[in-house]
Amino acid sequence: GAGVSQTPSNKVTEKGKYVELRCDPISGHTALYWYRQSLGQGPEFLIYFQGTGAADDSGLPNDRFFAVRPEGSVSTLKIQRTERGDSAVYLCASSKVAGEVDTQYFGPGTRLTVL
Amino acid sequence: ILNVEQSPQSLHVQEGDSTNFTCSFPSSNFYALHWYRWETAKSPEALFVMTLNGDEKKKGRISATLNTKEGYSYLYIKGSQPEDSATYLCAFSPGTYKYIFGTGTRLKVLA
């Protein structure tokens, strides 16, 4: 079956611009996560959705970052007034339920470059 | 701050060699340890989820062991093949859905 998909695969933008990154989870998965991998680091947790609501957004670095999942399926990560430090690979994952032993299935990521 | 470390950062092996690498994690508040393989331009692929001290998991030529008391897991690849070239990530679950990832081990298998 189809896995997690993310679009675009690459995004180049200029400092100060607004970007949207999209995630299509595996059908039927209620839990959705966003992670960010900066150069030389492991992926870091940003936000977790259970259904339509953001159950935990404690990893969002500041108020320029926002994410939605209006119908409990597709999610969009939105970054306002991008900065060069936002350059990273943004990974989305989904799981059937949210728990420590439930495998999270990842998409291929969106590589964001802020010039 | 919970820290997950992986070693080595990178390694090159010859085709046919066996290899192993390490994931170290906090021994307290342990719930699960996940291993992923991430090939360039692809999605990270889930390899194993390990929950019990002494767990051993195997998938083809790849196997993993877990020691929760001392806080480490080993990943072994027997008879490495070029298609095993990837970054291997471990992720620690301290009782929540928030995975805490290591920085990964980049493996290159030379034909």
CSV table of C-alpha atoms in Angstrom, one decimal, chain A:
chain,number,residue,atom,x,y,z
A,1,GLY,CA,0.0,0.0,0.0
A,2,ALA,CA,1.0,3.6,-0.2
A,3,GLY,CA,3.4,5.0,2.3
A,4,VAL,CA,3.7,8.4,3.8
A,5,SER,CA,4.2,11.0,1.1
A,6,GLN,CA,5.6,14.5,1.4
A,7,THR,CA,5.6,17.4,-1.0
A,8,PRO,CA,7.6,19.1,-2.3
A,9,SER,CA,10.7,17.0,-2.1
A,10,ASN,CA,12.9,20.1,-2.3
A,11,LYS,CA,12.1,23.7,-1.6
A,12,VAL,CA,14.4,26.6,-2.0
A,13,THR,CA,13.2,30.0,-0.7
A,14,GLU,CA,14.6,33.4,0.3
A,15,LYS,CA,14.9,34.6,3.8
A,16,GLY,CA,11.7,36.2,5.0
A,17,LYS,CA,9.4,34.2,2.7
A,18,TYR,CA,6.5,32.0,3.8
A,19,VAL,CA,6.6,28.3,3.0
A,20,GLU,CA,4.1,25.4,3.3
A,21,LEU,CA,5.2,21.7,3.5
A,22,ARG,CA,2.6,19.0,3.0
A,23,CYS,CA,2.3,15.5,4.4
A,24,ASP,CA,0.0,12.7,3.3
A,25,PRO,CA,-0.1,10.0,6.0
A,26,ILE,CA,-0.9,6.3,5.6
A,27,SER,CA,-4.6,5.8,5.2
A,28,GLY,CA,-6.2,5.0,8.6
A,29,HIS,CA,-3.4,6.3,10.7
A,30,THR,CA,-4.7,8.6,13.3
A,31,ALA,CA,-1.4,9.8,14.7
A,32,LEU,CA,0.8,12.2,12.7
A,33,TYR,CA,4.2,13.7,13.6
A,34,TRP,CA,6.6,16.2,12.2
A,35,TYR,CA,10.3,16.1,12.9
A,36,ARG,CA,13.2,18.3,11.7
A,37,GLN,CA,16.7,17.1,10.9
A,38,SER,CA,19.3,19.8,10.8
A,39,LEU,CA,22.7,19.1,9.3
A,40,GLY,CA,24.8,16.7,11.4
A,41,GLN,CA,21.9,16.0,13.8
A,42,GLY,CA,19.3,13.3,14.3
A,43,PRO,CA,15.6,14.1,13.6
A,44,GLU,CA,14.1,16.3,16.3
A,45,PHE,CA,10.4,16.2,17.3
A,46,LEU,CA,8.3,19.2,16.4
A,47,ILE,CA,4.6,18.4,16.8
A,48,TYR,CA,2.2,15.5,17.2
A,49,PHE,CA,-1.4,15.3,16.0
A,50,GLN,CA,-4.0,12.9,17.2
A,51,GLY,CA,-6.8,13.2,14.7
A,52,THR,CA,-7.4,16.8,13.8
A,53,GLY,CA,-6.0,18.4,17.0
A,54,ALA,CA,-2.4,19.2,17.8
A,55,ALA,CA,-1.9,17.1,21.0
A,56,ASP,CA,1.7,18.2,21.6
A,57,ASP,CA,3.4,21.2,19.9
A,58,SER,CA,6.2,21.5,22.4
A,59,GLY,CA,8.9,20.9,19.8
A,60,LEU,CA,8.0,23.9,17.6
A,61,PRO,CA,11.0,26.2,17.9
A,62,ASN,CA,9.0,29.5,17.9
A,63,ASP,CA,5.8,31.1,16.8
A,64,ARG,CA,6.9,31.3,13.2
A,65,PHE,CA,6.1,27.6,12.9
A,66,PHE,CA,2.6,26.4,12.8
A,67,ALA,CA,0.9,23.1,11.6
A,68,VAL,CA,-2.6,22.1,10.8
A,69,ARG,CA,-4.5,18.9,10.1
A,70,PRO,CA,-8.0,20.1,9.4
A,71,GLU,CA,-9.6,16.8,8.4
A,72,GLY,CA,-7.5,14.4,10.3
A,73,SER,CA,-5.6,13.2,7.3
A,74,VAL,CA,-3.3,15.5,5.4
A,75,SER,CA,-1.2,17.9,7.4
A,76,THR,CA,0.6,21.1,6.4
A,77,LEU,CA,3.6,22.6,8.3
A,78,LYS,CA,3.7,26.4,7.8
A,79,ILE,CA,6.8,28.5,8.4
A,80,GLN,CA,6.5,32.3,8.3
A,81,ARG,CA,9.4,34.8,7.8
A,82,THR,CA,11.8,32.0,7.1
A,83,GLU,CA,15.4,32.3,8.4
A,84,ARG,CA,18.6,30.6,7.2
A,85,GLY,CA,18.6,28.5,10.4
A,86,ASP,CA,15.3,26.9,9.2
A,87,SER,CA,17.2,25.1,6.5
A,88,ALA,CA,16.8,21.4,7.3
A,89,VAL,CA,15.0,18.2,6.2
A,90,TYR,CA,11.5,18.2,7.5
A,91,LEU,CA,10.2,14.6,8.1
A,92,CYS,CA,6.6,13.6,8.5
A,93,ALA,CA,5.6,10.3,10.1
A,94,SER,CA,2.3,8.5,10.9
A,95,SER,CA,1.2,5.6,13.1
A,96,LYS,CA,-2.0,3.7,13.8
A,97,VAL,CA,-2.0,5.0,17.4
A,98,ALA,CA,0.4,7.0,19.4
A,99,GLY,CA,2.6,5.1,21.8
A,100,GLU,CA,6.1,4.3,22.6
A,101,VAL,CA,6.1,0.9,20.9
A,102,ASP,CA,4.0,1.9,17.9
A,103,THR,CA,6.1,2.1,14.8
A,104,GLN,CA,6.2,5.5,13.2
A,105,TYR,CA,6.3,5.3,9.4
A,106,PHE,CA,8.2,8.1,7.8
A,107,GLY,CA,7.9,9.9,4.5
A,108,PRO,CA,11.0,10.8,2.4
A,109,GLY,CA,11.2,14.3,3.8
A,110,THR,CA,11.2,17.8,2.4
A,111,ARG,CA,14.6,19.4,2.1
A,112,LEU,CA,14.1,23.1,2.8
A,113,THR,CA,16.9,25.6,1.9
A,114,VAL,CA,16.6,29.2,2.9
A,115,LEU,CA,18.9,31.5,1.1
